[in-house]
Amino acid sequence: MLRRRNRLSSRQSQIVVGLAVLSGVLGALAGCHPTQTAGVDPVLTGLAAALVTWAGATSVWWVAGGAGAVIAVAQPASWQLWVALAVCIVMSGVGATRESAAVTRSLCAAAIAQLALRLDLRSPFGLSAALAAVTMGAIVLSGLRRRSAETRRTARIIGLGALAFSGLSLLLLVIAGLAARGNITKAVENATSGLRAMRAGNPEAASEDLAAGASALSGARSIVRSPLTWPAKLVPVLGQHVHSAERLVDAAQDTAQVVSRAIAGVDVKNVKVNAGVVDLTAIERLQLPLETTRDAVVALNLAVQSSRSGWLVDPLGSRLRSLSRETAKADLQARNAVEAARLAPALLGQGTKRVWLVLFTTPAEARGLGGFPGNWAEITTQNGRITITRSGTVISLINGGDNKDGRIVHAPKDYLDRYGKYGAGEDGAPMSRMFWNNITLSPDGPTVAEVAADLYLQSGGQQVDGVVVADPYALQAILTLTGPLTRAGTETTLTPTNIVPYLLIDQYRVYAGSTADRKDALQDVSNQAIQALLAKDLPSPVVIARAFGKPLASGHLMFWSLHPEDQAAIRALGISGTMPAPESDGFSYTLNNSGPNKLDTFASRSLTYEASVNERSGAVEATATITIKNTLTDPDTLPEDVSGNKRGAPKGSIRSLITAYSPLQVLSVEINGQRTAWSEETELGWRAYSGLITVPPGDEIVITIRLRGKVSVVGGYSWLTKPQPLSAPNNVRALVRFRHGKRSIRHSGPLEVTAHLTS
């Protein structure tokens, strides 16, 4: 078949060569890293851009036009869209006139090359590179087909030579990989097991495994840096593998050895907790080894993370992904260990006395922070010794103090604006006496702690240094350390298995009709659990941390100190129950029981958040769907004070004030398809939208909230949610799509910790 030849005049050839040189310079500055080899990448991308520009002078018009159309569809930025569309229009004109227009074709090819080299499509991985290769390759092949036989012969020789060089490089790399495979596999396995041993509190095993990993990396190092791998550094994708392996064996070998030595110096077994006394001197001695370990683990994590690349194929890619997950976890744990070791002596009253108010709450009657505060205790720490000094039911605080009806809530304005109508007092008025029942309405731990400490002083207590909020899941953690406890005068034995259902449901049946006896029993259980904890010689701090880890992470156990010097560390440890303000987008919701009853144990919750985001402007359109199901089917099995309500709803109904938190403006709220109106306020840096809901036994409601607005995207879009710590986890499905860049944020499953999701 005859091919049309585009003959270039001498003048056109000179111009095309000049354009190719200019395009090559711009291509070298595109910032692409096909090999990650310094000096090589700019040369390769520059040559590629120059070749496309030169060959494009004789390319078929519809090839360049089609390439422009592809980039116009895929482009992530507006200027690229307009340039790509301009190429489509110009090349369509060239095709219509059937003129040579070599310079015009070359200009359009240069534009395609620059656009292709600057594509930034992050999902799916490799799409930018694939589109660049296809569009640029199509122009080159099309252009060469219309050049002279001699030119095509020369191009064929060069192409075959490049292909042969790539094949030889791949063969040599495979040989090197096979030689180093055993050492790298052993190194990754040893490092992974060592980091897991470190997180499990076994420093001896961790040190041994990490030392073995460092030794294996040393063996791999000589192979990875041998002449066998040098040619591969010049080949796209192959160079990525070589450099990843080099970074891993170079940095990880040294840091793994440092971590091994540092961990060997961390012996937490010396920290004793005997009969309510913590050895503060032993904690102080741990601080330097922990800091050394943290620095080494941070360096190891950076080394592993920097060695990762989406271009890596298995098995190296999968092994690095597994190792990177372990180093990230170890990094966080090492940082937290240092913060905890610094913080613990102060919280435990080193050189002074600290007084703590402990609020025992129950999520059976939900409050924004978690649950209703039914009991309390006052705990004193001094030089590591922990003692219970006072305790009682919340009734004693309601009736405590010299001025029961004149107590003033000192709190941030948004707290008083939101909760003044629920008893906190509005416009400087005293709080209602019963507001102690509602003190945990706010979802923010530090705010509740500040209010509780102030009101405790006004309710017959003394000035406290901090506040602890604990629910049945925290008491469950205590029993995993102390063993079962039997209530005096009863045959009730509480274990880690049954204490939560007992406190959430069973105790209401046991003490049906006797609220006073039930409250006394709750006080006895909480006091007995703490006394047992303080009376025993406890296992190592690692075991203690493991027992309390989940309640602390999920908000069932919260700490807040009123001393500013403690607060940054407490926030860093994630144990404060803080409701963070959104940096970008976010959505959370809380239930505040308004029965009043004790049925929130039966509330099954789920949230679906779907959003479309313009990541350039920050414009967001979203739909949040909240489903609340009442899993109680037979309310007659529970006493009236548990399953009844004062709102005229059917017995067994969950009756709640639900509040949705978002930085966006609500457009509409529907409950089971029926439009309803919710109030709008502000709290903690969020817009707070509230309304009352009723869920009869065995039924469910679906709340659909449509939102719109703009959020900050200065540091990139992110989505924040803080689940309310109730008895059942909150199931969350988040799907955020971006209008540019083909990226998304996805999450699906139970969520019990504050989550900050990014793309």
PDB file of C-alpha atoms in Angstrom, residues 31 35 73 139 203 224 248 290 301 368-369 385 431 446 451 453 473 497 529 532 563 581 659 694 741 745:
ATOM      1  CA  GLY A  31      10.117  16.703  36.319  1.00  0.00           C
ATOM      2  CA  THR A  35      14.307   5.716  36.025  1.00  0.00           C
ATOM      3  CA  VAL A  73     -10.511  14.059  28.583  1.00  0.00           C
ATOM      4  CA  ILE A 139       2.810  10.416  16.981  1.00  0.00           C
ATOM      5  CA  PRO A 203      12.852  -6.190  73.247  1.00  0.00           C
ATOM      6  CA  VAL A 224      22.490  -4.551  44.511  1.00  0.00           C
ATOM      7  CA  LEU A 248      16.432  -0.035  51.152  1.00  0.00           C
ATOM      8  CA  LEU A 290      13.076   5.210  74.388  1.00  0.00           C
ATOM      9  CA  ASN A 301      10.464   4.095  58.626  1.00  0.00           C
ATOM     10  CA  GLY A 368     -22.289  13.328  72.986  1.00  0.00           C
ATOM     11  CA  LEU A 369     -19.035  12.321  74.684  1.00  0.00           C
ATOM     12  CA  ARG A 385       1.260   6.133  94.737  1.00  0.00           C
ATOM     13  CA  MET A 431     -27.149  25.997  85.801  1.00  0.00           C
ATOM     14  CA  PRO A 446     -11.226  18.570  77.052  1.00  0.00           C
ATOM     15  CA  VAL A 451     -16.554  22.052  82.912  1.00  0.00           C
ATOM     16  CA  ALA A 453     -13.529  20.185  87.157  1.00  0.00           C
ATOM     17  CA  TYR A 473     -15.279  -1.028  78.499  1.00  0.00           C
ATOM     18  CA  THR A 497     -16.640 -11.463  79.426  1.00  0.00           C
ATOM     19  CA  ALA A 529     -12.584  -2.764  90.237  1.00  0.00           C
ATOM     20  CA  ALA A 532      -8.517  -4.503  92.934  1.00  0.00           C
ATOM     21  CA  HIS A 563      -2.010  21.654  83.398  1.00  0.00           C
ATOM     22  CA  ALA A 581     -12.028  21.018  64.072  1.00  0.00           C
ATOM     23  CA  THR A 659     -26.574  16.331  65.949  1.00  0.00           C
ATOM     24  CA  THR A 694     -37.778   8.446  67.557  1.00  0.00           C
ATOM     25  CA  GLY A 741      -7.411  13.855  38.516  1.00  0.00           C
ATOM     26  CA  ILE A 745     -11.172   8.488  48.897  1.00  0.00           C
TER      27      ILE A 745
END
